[in-house]
């Protein structure tokens, strides 16, 4: 179990690093989309990038990082709430609960551009989620439970 957790952590870290690297552009304005490398993900790690997104979203939510959390909302959810209203919710969550609530028992299922995440929030069972909906938009997983 420890090996699997370490493997997932390594894959998640690699995914975040790759996302950061692909966000950089070249000095000539970027490269054509057809020349970008494709990454093949082994079946046993298919949901790892969604798991990483869930971890980043949840950590930013409880840390009061409203800009990051709001930026991870799906277009549909962003239309349903104003940024100011969402900032207030995230700031209240941070004030009420604090930032130290790592996820456990994270499991993600992905089918095309749709994903579902199930996880537990350490110390806050009222925030545990089962099959929380996520959607892939512009190459990034977005929280879609609005």
XYZ file of N, CA and C in Angstrom:
438
model
N 0.825 -1.188 0.000
C 0.000 0.000 0.000
C 0.873 1.257 0.000
N 2.010 1.224 0.786
C 2.893 2.368 0.805
C 3.516 2.608 -0.556
N 3.873 1.527 -1.253
C 4.469 1.663 -2.577
C 3.483 2.299 -3.533
N 2.212 1.874 -3.474
C 1.195 2.444 -4.356
C 1.007 3.925 -4.065
N 1.003 4.290 -2.760
C 0.853 5.689 -2.393
C 2.032 6.505 -2.907
N 3.250 5.967 -2.775
C 4.421 6.672 -3.281
C 4.371 6.791 -4.793
N 3.931 5.727 -5.464
C 3.829 5.761 -6.917
C 2.820 6.814 -7.347
N 1.672 6.843 -6.675
C 0.652 7.845 -7.015
C 1.185 9.251 -6.773
N 1.904 9.436 -5.673
C 2.467 10.753 -5.382
C 3.474 11.152 -6.455
N 4.296 10.198 -6.884
C 5.277 10.487 -7.930
C 4.598 10.826 -9.247
N 3.564 10.063 -9.596
C 2.839 10.340 -10.839
C 2.144 11.692 -10.750
N 1.552 11.999 -9.594
C 0.869 13.279 -9.429
C 1.866 14.431 -9.543
N 3.023 14.282 -8.911
C 4.036 15.331 -8.987
C 4.524 15.504 -10.421
N 4.724 14.391 -11.117
C 5.159 14.449 -12.507
C 4.101 15.127 -13.369
N 2.833 14.808 -13.121
C 1.742 15.417 -13.881
C 1.728 16.922 -13.682
N 1.867 17.360 -12.420
C 1.877 18.795 -12.151
C 3.085 19.473 -12.794
N 4.240 18.808 -12.757
C 5.429 19.354 -13.391
C 5.236 19.469 -14.894
N 4.690 18.431 -15.511
C 4.441 18.477 -16.950
C 3.450 19.580 -17.300
N 2.432 19.758 -16.458
C 1.458 20.822 -16.712
C 2.136 22.185 -16.645
N 3.024 22.353 -15.674
C 3.733 23.626 -15.555
C 4.643 23.850 -16.753
N 5.326 22.801 -17.189
C 6.228 22.937 -18.328
C 5.475 23.227 -19.623
N 4.332 22.601 -19.808
C 3.582 22.836 -21.040
C 2.912 24.200 -21.034
N 2.790 24.818 -19.856
C 2.205 26.154 -19.793
C 3.179 27.208 -20.302
N 4.464 26.882 -20.320
C 5.475 27.819 -20.816
C 5.397 27.881 -22.333
N 5.652 29.055 -22.864
C 5.652 29.175 -24.320
C 7.051 29.518 -24.796
N 7.311 29.218 -26.046
C 8.615 29.538 -26.615
C 8.655 31.007 -27.002
N 9.842 31.497 -27.307
C 10.000 32.906 -27.635
C 9.344 33.273 -28.960
N 9.052 32.277 -29.805
C 8.406 32.582 -31.086
C 6.889 32.531 -30.995
N 6.346 32.541 -29.761
C 4.899 32.554 -29.598
C 4.312 31.177 -29.407
N 5.128 30.150 -29.288
C 4.586 28.820 -29.039
C 4.891 27.877 -30.173
N 4.476 26.624 -29.974
C 4.676 25.603 -30.990
C 3.341 25.150 -31.514
N 3.298 24.677 -32.728
C 2.034 24.183 -33.263
C 1.534 23.006 -32.435
N 0.223 22.905 -32.298
C -0.387 21.865 -31.479
C -0.001 20.471 -31.956
N 0.167 20.276 -33.271
C 0.463 18.931 -33.767
C 1.889 18.488 -33.478
N 2.745 19.399 -32.991
C 4.108 18.991 -32.655
C 4.290 18.741 -31.163
N 3.240 18.915 -30.381
C 3.331 18.661 -28.950
C 3.418 17.166 -28.704
N 4.259 16.770 -27.737
C 4.365 15.337 -27.450
C 3.084 14.820 -26.809
N 2.804 13.574 -27.054
C 1.670 12.939 -26.385
C 2.228 12.016 -25.320
N 1.512 11.912 -24.236
C 1.947 11.089 -23.124
C 0.969 9.952 -22.962
N 1.478 8.764 -22.961
C 0.653 7.586 -22.762
C 0.643 7.244 -21.276
N -0.528 7.180 -20.690
C -0.656 6.882 -19.271
C -1.066 5.421 -19.105
N -0.298 4.661 -18.318
C -0.679 3.267 -18.081
C -2.067 3.191 -17.453
N -2.814 2.151 -17.786
C -4.194 2.009 -17.316
C -4.315 2.138 -15.805
N -3.351 1.601 -15.067
C -3.461 1.651 -13.603
C -3.279 3.062 -13.041
N -2.868 4.012 -13.877
C -2.696 5.400 -13.430
C -3.577 6.364 -14.218
N -4.584 5.862 -14.867
C -5.424 6.691 -15.729
C -6.074 7.864 -15.006
N -6.472 7.687 -13.742
C -7.133 8.768 -13.006
C -6.194 9.616 -12.178
N -4.876 9.369 -12.259
C -3.935 10.085 -11.401
C -3.951 11.589 -11.613
N -4.080 12.049 -12.851
C -4.100 13.491 -13.062
C -5.349 14.109 -12.464
N -6.467 13.397 -12.485
C -7.673 13.885 -11.823
C -7.460 13.878 -10.311
N -6.828 12.847 -9.797
C -6.548 12.799 -8.358
C -5.674 13.986 -7.947
N -4.698 14.323 -8.767
C -3.836 15.474 -8.470
C -4.650 16.768 -8.485
N -5.547 16.912 -9.449
C -6.389 18.110 -9.527
C -7.281 18.222 -8.297
N -7.853 17.100 -7.868
C -8.712 17.089 -6.681
C -7.900 17.534 -5.463
N -6.678 17.040 -5.344
C -5.825 17.401 -4.210
C -5.483 18.893 -4.229
N -5.160 19.421 -5.399
C -4.830 20.846 -5.510
C -6.052 21.700 -5.190
N -7.195 21.345 -5.753
C -8.421 22.107 -5.508
C -8.771 22.115 -4.022
N -8.755 20.949 -3.402
C -9.140 20.847 -1.993
C -8.156 21.597 -1.098
N -6.869 21.464 -1.378
C -5.864 22.173 -0.584
C -6.052 23.686 -0.720
N -6.290 24.167 -1.931
C -6.472 25.607 -2.123
C -7.767 26.090 -1.466
N -8.795 25.262 -1.501
C -10.083 25.605 -0.878
C -9.909 25.836 0.619
N -9.278 24.883 1.309
C -9.125 25.014 2.754
C -8.028 26.001 3.149
N -7.105 26.300 2.257
C -6.049 27.275 2.542
C -6.522 28.704 2.293
N -7.707 28.852 1.728
C -8.220 30.192 1.437
C -7.677 30.778 0.158
N -7.083 29.947 -0.692
C -6.538 30.394 -1.976
C -7.674 30.411 -3.003
N -8.485 31.442 -2.911
C -9.688 31.533 -3.738
C -9.378 31.658 -5.221
N -8.287 32.319 -5.575
C -7.945 32.463 -6.989
C -7.695 31.101 -7.627
N -6.915 30.257 -6.950
C -6.654 28.916 -7.484
C -7.924 28.098 -7.523
N -8.663 28.072 -6.423
C -9.887 27.267 -6.363
C -10.907 27.729 -7.406
N -11.117 29.029 -7.526
C -12.076 29.535 -8.506
C -11.620 29.223 -9.928
N -10.319 29.292 -10.156
C -9.771 28.973 -11.474
C -9.951 27.513 -11.853
N -10.231 26.673 -10.869
C -10.437 25.255 -11.133
C -11.908 24.888 -11.278
N -12.792 25.874 -11.237
C -14.213 25.604 -11.469
C -14.466 25.390 -12.957
N -15.401 24.514 -13.257
C -15.802 24.339 -14.655
C -16.472 25.619 -15.135
N -16.555 25.787 -16.423
C -17.221 26.970 -16.991
C -18.659 27.043 -16.503
N -19.307 25.893 -16.420
C -20.699 25.848 -15.956
C -20.810 26.351 -14.525
N -19.908 25.894 -13.641
C -19.953 26.321 -12.242
C -19.580 27.795 -12.094
N -18.600 28.247 -12.886
C -18.190 29.652 -12.821
C -19.335 30.573 -13.241
N -20.201 30.095 -14.128
C -21.362 30.891 -14.538
C -22.419 30.957 -13.445
N -22.437 29.952 -12.571
C -23.470 29.880 -11.536
C -23.146 30.676 -10.282
N -21.907 31.126 -10.137
C -21.525 31.905 -8.960
C -20.555 33.002 -9.370
N -20.669 34.137 -8.721
C -19.721 35.206 -9.007
C -18.404 34.898 -8.298
N -17.342 35.463 -8.804
C -16.038 35.246 -8.178
C -16.045 35.785 -6.749
N -16.667 36.930 -6.528
C -16.720 37.508 -5.179
C -17.452 36.596 -4.199
N -18.564 36.020 -4.633
C -19.316 35.104 -3.767
C -18.491 33.860 -3.461
N -17.779 33.362 -4.457
C -16.966 32.169 -4.257
C -15.782 32.463 -3.327
N -15.177 33.627 -3.490
C -14.078 34.034 -2.615
C -14.550 34.037 -1.162
N -15.752 34.543 -0.919
C -16.290 34.584 0.441
C -16.446 33.175 1.015
N -16.910 32.228 0.195
C -17.085 30.842 0.641
C -15.736 30.219 0.997
N -14.750 30.412 0.133
C -13.428 29.833 0.354
C -12.764 30.459 1.581
N -12.864 31.757 1.739
C -12.276 32.421 2.906
C -12.947 31.940 4.198
N -14.248 31.713 4.166
C -14.961 31.202 5.346
C -14.511 29.779 5.667
N -14.361 28.949 4.648
C -13.901 27.571 4.868
C -12.514 27.573 5.505
N -11.641 28.440 5.030
C -10.289 28.527 5.597
C -10.339 29.007 7.040
N -11.165 29.998 7.309
C -11.269 30.531 8.671
C -11.897 29.504 9.619
N -12.905 28.797 9.154
C -13.617 27.823 9.995
C -12.831 26.544 10.235
N -12.062 26.102 9.219
C -11.464 24.763 9.297
C -9.941 24.732 9.226
N -9.307 25.770 8.719
C -7.857 25.762 8.579
C -7.413 24.964 7.367
N -6.114 24.991 7.132
C -5.571 24.442 5.886
C -5.076 23.006 5.977
N -4.929 22.454 7.145
C -4.272 21.151 7.288
C -5.273 19.994 7.220
N -5.774 19.709 6.027
C -6.744 18.628 5.843
C -6.423 17.836 4.581
N -5.346 17.049 4.633
C -4.993 16.266 3.441
C -6.056 15.231 3.104
N -6.098 14.868 1.847
C -7.055 13.875 1.384
C -6.523 12.469 1.632
N -7.441 11.553 1.874
C -7.096 10.140 1.982
C -8.087 9.350 1.140
N -7.740 8.115 0.877
C -8.623 7.197 0.140
C -9.134 7.818 -1.157
N -8.244 8.499 -1.876
C -8.628 9.169 -3.121
C -8.725 8.130 -4.237
N -9.835 8.171 -4.944
C -10.040 7.280 -6.080
C -10.731 8.080 -7.178
N -10.192 8.014 -8.374
C -10.774 8.747 -9.498
C -11.120 7.785 -10.617
N -12.252 8.020 -11.221
C -12.670 7.265 -12.403
C -12.833 8.256 -13.543
N -12.243 7.918 -14.683
C -12.261 8.806 -15.838
C -12.873 8.085 -17.019
N -13.754 8.784 -17.713
C -14.333 8.279 -18.953
C -14.384 9.450 -19.931
N -13.418 9.498 -20.828
C -13.359 10.603 -21.788
C -13.074 11.908 -21.084
N -13.973 12.867 -21.215
C -13.780 14.179 -20.596
C -14.556 14.322 -19.285
N -15.062 13.218 -18.779
C -15.811 13.224 -17.534
C -15.069 12.404 -16.494
N -15.061 12.901 -15.279
C -14.420 12.170 -14.194
C -15.238 12.261 -12.933
N -15.018 11.299 -12.050
C -15.658 11.300 -10.736
C -14.593 10.964 -9.703
N -14.589 11.713 -8.606
C -13.606 11.510 -7.551
C -14.309 11.168 -6.244
N -13.760 10.195 -5.564
C -14.233 9.807 -4.245
C -13.044 9.953 -3.308
N -13.256 10.608 -2.171
C -12.152 10.826 -1.236
C -12.678 11.207 0.139
N -11.748 11.172 1.106
C -12.041 11.607 2.469
C -11.132 12.787 2.794
N -11.670 13.716 3.575
C -10.916 14.889 4.004
C -10.548 14.681 5.471
N -9.253 14.598 5.746
C -8.779 14.323 7.092
C -9.339 15.324 8.098
N -10.000 14.796 9.130
C -10.534 15.632 10.196
C -11.856 16.304 9.892
N -12.351 16.184 8.671
C -13.610 16.844 8.285
C -14.501 15.881 7.502
N -15.054 14.874 8.173
C -15.857 13.880 7.446
C -17.068 14.482 6.723
N -17.517 15.654 7.152
C -18.644 16.289 6.463
C -18.271 16.745 5.058
N -16.970 16.793 4.756
C -16.508 17.172 3.423
C -16.090 15.976 2.571
N -16.210 14.757 3.112
C -15.903 13.570 2.319
C -16.817 13.547 1.098
N -16.295 13.086 -0.014
C -17.064 13.079 -1.268
C -17.108 11.687 -1.869
N -18.227 11.408 -2.502
C -18.391 10.155 -3.231
C -18.855 10.504 -4.639
N -18.057 10.112 -5.622
C -18.357 10.343 -7.036
C -18.604 11.818 -7.352
N -17.739 12.671 -6.837
C -17.813 14.105 -7.121
C -17.510 14.333 -8.602
N -18.379 15.060 -9.311
C -18.171 15.244 -10.757
C -17.082 16.270 -11.095
N -16.264 15.922 -12.101
C -15.230 16.773 -12.661
C -15.337 16.677 -14.174
N -14.870 17.705 -14.853
C -14.904 17.700 -16.309
C -13.561 18.200 -16.850
N -13.178 17.669 -17.971
C -11.928 18.079 -18.611
C -12.242 19.212 -19.581
N -11.673 20.387 -19.311
C -11.879 21.567 -20.148
C -10.520 22.167 -20.492
N -10.266 22.379 -21.749
C -9.006 22.974 -22.200
C -7.795 22.246 -21.624
N -7.896 20.932 -21.534
C -6.777 20.111 -21.094
C -6.558 20.051 -19.596
N -7.463 20.622 -18.803
C -7.312 20.618 -17.342
C -8.606 20.133 -16.694
N -8.456 19.412 -15.589
C -9.630 18.951 -14.847
C -10.229 20.105 -14.073
N -11.545 20.250 -14.184
C -12.276 21.336 -13.523
C -13.368 20.752 -12.629
N -13.484 21.326 -11.444
C -14.507 20.964 -10.469
C -15.875 21.268 -11.068
N -16.771 20.286 -11.098
C -18.064 20.468 -11.761
C -19.227 20.071 -10.858
N -19.075 20.277 -9.558
C -20.101 19.884 -8.591
C -20.810 21.131 -8.055
N -21.488 21.838 -8.955
C -22.154 23.074 -8.540
C -23.672 22.929 -8.611
